Amino acid sequence: MAEVLLLHHVLGRTKGIEAIADQLRDAGHTVHVPDLFDGRIFSSLEEGLVFVKEIGFEEVTARGVPAACELSRDAVYAGFSLGVPAAQQLAQTREGARGALFFHACLPTSAFNSQWPVDLPVQIHAKSADPFLVEDGDINAAHELVASANHAELFLYEGKEHLFTDSSLPSYDADATKLVIKRVLDFLA
C-alpha cells in the first residue's frame, strides 16, 4: 500500500477533497491531507484566488513542502490544481519519491531547475477543454512531462470543468471522477 501526500486546491480542504482521500484510504492506502489554508474554505475560485494572492502563490507551495518531511521518502505526491506546484516540486526534487498524481494542472519541469526523474511514474488528470489547463499552458507542460518520462500518462476527460473531481462543488463530474479514481487506484497498486 502507498503513502500519499494529497495537497488541496484553491478552495481549501473541502469535503470533496476529503472524500477522495477517504476513497484512497478505503483501498488501504495511507493518505495525508494537510490544510494549507489554516481551516479556510472558499465558495468560489475568485475568493480563493484573492486569499492566495494575499499570502502569495510561493507561500502556498512552501506550506505544502514541509508536510513531506514527516513522511517516508517513498511517498506518492498528489496535488489538485493549486496543490500541484508543491506536489510536483516534491516529486521532481525529493529523492525516493514513489510517484506523482496531478489533477487539473501541470507545470513545466523547468519550474524546479531540474529534469523530471525519467523513471518516476506520474499520472495527470484534467478536462480537455478546461480553460485553466489550456489557456495557462498547463496542457503543454503535461505533454512535455509525458514525453520526457518513461512512465507518464495524461488522461484528458471530455468537458471544460476545472475542479471536476471535487464532489462538494457544482463542477463535479461523477462519471469522470469514477474513472479517475479507478486509474489512480491502479496506479497506486
Coordinates of C-alpha atoms in Angstrom, one line a residue:
M1 CA 0.0 0.0 0.0
A2 CA 1.1 3.5 -0.8
E3 CA 1.6 6.6 1.4
V4 CA 0.1 9.6 -0.3
L5 CA 0.5 13.3 0.4
L6 CA -2.6 15.0 -1.1
L7 CA -2.5 18.7 -1.5
H8 CA -5.8 20.6 -1.9
H9 CA -6.9 23.2 -4.5
V10 CA -7.6 26.9 -4.2
L11 CA -10.9 26.4 -2.4
G12 CA -9.2 24.7 0.6
R13 CA -9.5 21.3 2.2
T14 CA -13.1 20.8 1.1
K15 CA -15.4 17.9 1.8
G16 CA -14.8 16.8 -1.8
I17 CA -11.1 16.6 -1.2
E18 CA -11.6 14.7 2.0
A19 CA -14.0 12.3 0.0
I20 CA -11.2 11.5 -2.5
A21 CA -8.8 10.9 0.4
D22 CA -11.3 8.6 2.0
Q23 CA -11.7 6.6 -1.2
L24 CA -7.9 6.0 -1.3
R25 CA -7.9 5.1 2.5
D26 CA -10.7 2.7 1.9
A27 CA -8.5 0.9 -0.6
G28 CA -5.8 0.5 2.1
H29 CA -3.6 3.5 1.4
T30 CA -2.3 6.0 4.0
V31 CA -3.3 9.4 2.9
H32 CA -2.2 12.7 4.5
V33 CA -4.2 15.9 3.6
P34 CA -2.5 18.9 5.2
D35 CA -4.6 22.1 5.4
L36 CA -2.6 24.8 3.6
F37 CA -5.1 27.5 4.4
D38 CA -5.4 27.1 8.2
G39 CA -9.1 26.0 8.1
R40 CA -10.3 28.4 5.5
I41 CA -12.6 27.1 2.8
F42 CA -13.8 29.3 0.0
S43 CA -17.0 29.1 -2.0
S44 CA -15.6 30.4 -5.3
L45 CA -12.4 30.3 -7.3
E46 CA -12.3 34.1 -7.2
E47 CA -12.5 34.2 -3.3
G48 CA -9.8 31.5 -3.1
L49 CA -7.6 33.4 -5.5
V50 CA -7.9 36.6 -3.6
F51 CA -6.7 34.8 -0.5
V52 CA -3.8 33.1 -2.3
K53 CA -2.7 36.4 -3.8
E54 CA -2.7 38.0 -0.3
I55 CA -0.4 35.3 1.1
G56 CA 1.4 34.6 -2.2
F57 CA 1.5 31.6 -4.5
E58 CA 5.0 30.8 -3.4
E59 CA 3.8 30.7 0.2
V60 CA 1.1 28.1 -0.7
T61 CA 3.7 25.9 -2.3
A62 CA 6.1 26.5 0.6
R63 CA 3.3 25.3 3.1
G64 CA 2.9 22.1 1.2
V65 CA 6.6 21.1 1.1
P66 CA 7.2 20.7 4.9
A67 CA 4.4 18.2 5.2
A68 CA 6.6 15.8 3.3
C69 CA 9.2 15.8 6.0
E70 CA 7.0 13.7 8.2
L71 CA 6.5 11.0 5.5
S72 CA 8.6 8.2 4.3
R73 CA 10.8 9.1 1.3
D74 CA 8.9 6.7 -1.0
A75 CA 5.6 8.7 -0.8
V76 CA 3.3 9.5 -3.7
Y77 CA 2.8 13.2 -4.1
A78 CA -0.7 14.3 -5.3
G79 CA -1.9 17.8 -6.0
F80 CA -5.2 19.3 -7.1
S81 CA -4.8 22.4 -9.2
L82 CA -3.1 24.9 -6.8
G83 CA -1.7 21.9 -4.9
V84 CA 0.1 20.7 -8.0
P85 CA 3.1 23.0 -7.7
A86 CA 4.1 21.7 -4.3
A87 CA 3.3 18.1 -5.3
Q88 CA 5.3 18.4 -8.5
Q89 CA 8.3 20.1 -6.7
L90 CA 8.4 17.3 -4.1
A91 CA 8.1 14.5 -6.7
Q92 CA 10.6 16.1 -9.0
T93 CA 13.2 17.1 -6.4
R94 CA 12.8 14.8 -3.3
E95 CA 14.9 11.7 -3.7
G96 CA 13.0 8.4 -3.4
A97 CA 9.5 9.6 -4.5
R98 CA 7.3 6.6 -5.5
G99 CA 5.1 8.5 -7.9
A100 CA 3.1 11.6 -8.6
L101 CA -0.6 12.4 -9.3
F102 CA -1.6 15.8 -10.8
F103 CA -5.2 16.8 -11.1
H104 CA -6.3 19.8 -13.1
A105 CA -2.8 21.3 -13.5
C106 CA 0.8 20.7 -14.5
L107 CA 3.9 22.9 -14.5
P108 CA 6.8 22.8 -16.9
T109 CA 9.6 20.7 -15.4
S110 CA 11.9 23.6 -15.8
A111 CA 10.0 25.4 -12.9
F112 CA 12.1 23.5 -10.4
N113 CA 15.5 23.8 -12.0
S114 CA 15.8 20.0 -12.6
Q115 CA 14.6 17.4 -15.0
W116 CA 11.7 15.1 -14.2
P117 CA 13.2 11.8 -12.9
V118 CA 12.9 9.7 -16.1
D119 CA 11.7 6.6 -14.2
L120 CA 9.3 8.3 -11.8
P121 CA 5.7 7.3 -12.6
V122 CA 3.2 10.1 -12.9
Q123 CA -0.5 10.5 -13.9
I124 CA -2.1 13.8 -15.0
H125 CA -5.9 14.1 -15.0
A126 CA -7.8 17.0 -16.4
K127 CA -10.7 18.0 -18.6
S128 CA -9.6 18.5 -22.3
A129 CA -11.3 22.0 -22.6
D130 CA -10.5 23.3 -19.0
P131 CA -9.7 26.9 -19.7
F132 CA -7.1 26.9 -16.8
L133 CA -5.3 23.9 -18.4
V134 CA -5.5 25.2 -22.0
E135 CA -5.0 29.0 -21.6
D136 CA -2.4 28.9 -18.8
G137 CA -0.2 26.4 -20.8
D138 CA -0.6 23.5 -18.4
I139 CA -1.6 21.2 -21.2
N140 CA 1.7 22.0 -23.0
A141 CA 3.6 21.3 -19.7
A142 CA 1.7 18.0 -19.3
H143 CA 2.6 16.9 -22.9
E144 CA 6.2 17.9 -22.2
L145 CA 6.3 15.8 -19.0
V146 CA 4.7 12.8 -20.6
A147 CA 7.3 13.0 -23.4
S148 CA 10.2 13.2 -21.0
A149 CA 9.3 10.3 -18.7
N150 CA 9.2 6.5 -19.1
H151 CA 6.1 6.0 -17.0
A152 CA 3.8 9.0 -17.6
E153 CA 0.2 9.1 -18.5
L154 CA -2.0 12.1 -19.4
F155 CA -5.7 11.4 -19.1
L156 CA -8.0 14.0 -20.7
Y157 CA -11.7 13.8 -20.0
E158 CA -14.4 15.4 -22.1
G159 CA -15.5 18.8 -20.9
K160 CA -14.3 22.1 -19.5
E161 CA -14.9 21.9 -15.8
H162 CA -11.8 22.7 -13.8
L163 CA -12.3 21.1 -10.3
F164 CA -14.4 18.2 -11.6
T165 CA -13.2 15.7 -9.1
D166 CA -14.5 17.6 -6.0
S167 CA -17.9 16.2 -5.1
S168 CA -18.7 19.3 -3.0
L169 CA -18.7 21.6 -6.0
P170 CA -21.2 22.3 -8.8
S171 CA -18.4 21.4 -11.3
Y172 CA -18.3 17.8 -10.1
D173 CA -18.5 15.1 -12.8
A174 CA -19.3 11.8 -11.1
D175 CA -18.7 9.7 -14.1
A176 CA -15.3 11.2 -14.9
T177 CA -14.3 11.1 -11.3
K178 CA -15.2 7.4 -11.0
L179 CA -12.8 6.7 -13.9
V180 CA -10.1 9.0 -12.3
I181 CA -10.4 7.0 -9.0
K182 CA -10.1 3.7 -10.8
R183 CA -7.0 4.8 -12.7
V184 CA -5.5 6.3 -9.5
L185 CA -6.1 3.1 -7.6
D186 CA -4.5 1.0 -10.4
F187 CA -1.5 3.4 -10.3
L188 CA -1.1 3.1 -6.5
A189 CA -1.4 -0.7 -6.5

